Coordinates of C-alpha atoms in Angstrom, one line a residue:
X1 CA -6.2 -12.4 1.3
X2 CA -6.8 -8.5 1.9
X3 CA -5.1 -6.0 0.0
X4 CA -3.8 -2.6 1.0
X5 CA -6.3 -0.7 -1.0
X6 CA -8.7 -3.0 0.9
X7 CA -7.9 -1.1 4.0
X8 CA -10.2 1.6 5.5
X9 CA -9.3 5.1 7.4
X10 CA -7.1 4.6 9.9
X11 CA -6.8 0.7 9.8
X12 CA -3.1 -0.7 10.1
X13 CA -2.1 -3.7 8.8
X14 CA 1.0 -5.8 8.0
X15 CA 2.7 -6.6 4.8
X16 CA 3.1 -10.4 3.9
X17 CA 3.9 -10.0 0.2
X18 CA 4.3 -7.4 -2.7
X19 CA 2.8 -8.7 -6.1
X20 CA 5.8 -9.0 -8.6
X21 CA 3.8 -9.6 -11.2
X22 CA 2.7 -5.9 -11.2
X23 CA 4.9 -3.2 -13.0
X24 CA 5.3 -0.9 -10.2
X25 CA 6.9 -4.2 -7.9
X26 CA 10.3 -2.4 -8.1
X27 CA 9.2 1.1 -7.1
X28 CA 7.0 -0.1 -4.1
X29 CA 10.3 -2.4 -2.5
X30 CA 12.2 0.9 -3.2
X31 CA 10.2 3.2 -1.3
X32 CA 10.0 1.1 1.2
X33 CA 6.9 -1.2 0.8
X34 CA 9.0 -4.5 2.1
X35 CA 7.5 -7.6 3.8
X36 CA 7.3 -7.3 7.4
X37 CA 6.7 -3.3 7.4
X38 CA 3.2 -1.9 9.4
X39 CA 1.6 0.4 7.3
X40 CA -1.6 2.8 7.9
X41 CA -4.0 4.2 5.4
X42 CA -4.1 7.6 6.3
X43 CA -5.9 9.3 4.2
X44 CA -7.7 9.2 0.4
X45 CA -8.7 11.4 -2.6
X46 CA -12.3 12.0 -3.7
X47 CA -12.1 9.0 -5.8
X48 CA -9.4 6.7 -3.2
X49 CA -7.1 7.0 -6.4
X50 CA -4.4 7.8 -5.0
X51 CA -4.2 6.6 -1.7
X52 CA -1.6 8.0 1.4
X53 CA 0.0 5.4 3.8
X54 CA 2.0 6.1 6.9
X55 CA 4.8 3.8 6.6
X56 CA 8.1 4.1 8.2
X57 CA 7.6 7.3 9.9
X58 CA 6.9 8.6 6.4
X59 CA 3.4 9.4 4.4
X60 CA 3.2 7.9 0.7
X61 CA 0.9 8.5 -1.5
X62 CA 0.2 5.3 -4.5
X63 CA -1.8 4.9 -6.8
X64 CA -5.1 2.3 -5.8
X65 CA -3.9 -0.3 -8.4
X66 CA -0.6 -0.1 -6.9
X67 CA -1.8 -0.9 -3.4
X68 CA -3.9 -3.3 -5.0
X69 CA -0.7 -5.6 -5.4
X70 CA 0.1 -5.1 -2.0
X71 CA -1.0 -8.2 -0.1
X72 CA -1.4 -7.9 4.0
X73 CA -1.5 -11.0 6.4

């Protein structure tokens, strides 16, 4: 099981499942982090905290323990 803070530059992957057990669950379903969605690491600060995904049409930046809970198939 690979999460999207597993992901490196310019890989794409596929969301299976968000972690609901995490406090930012909500949030991430809101902005549009939904089973089913493509999504691309784009790009990633000095220390990959936070980290920007092409989603959507749309570039969102997270913070890594947020993508952690982010689980890709």
């Amino acid at each position: 099981m690979k999460t999207a803070a597993e992901l490196k530059h310019g890989e794409k992957a596929r969301i299976s499942d968000i972690n609901s057990d995490n406090p930012s669950y909500k949030r991430l379903i809101e902005i549009g982090f939904t089973p089913g969605q493509e999504i691309e690491l784009v790009n990633t600060s000095v220390f990959d905290d936070p980290m920007a995904f092409s989603i959507r049409g749309t570039l969102i930046a997270i913070r890594r323990n947020e993508a952690d809970c982010i689980i890709l198939s």
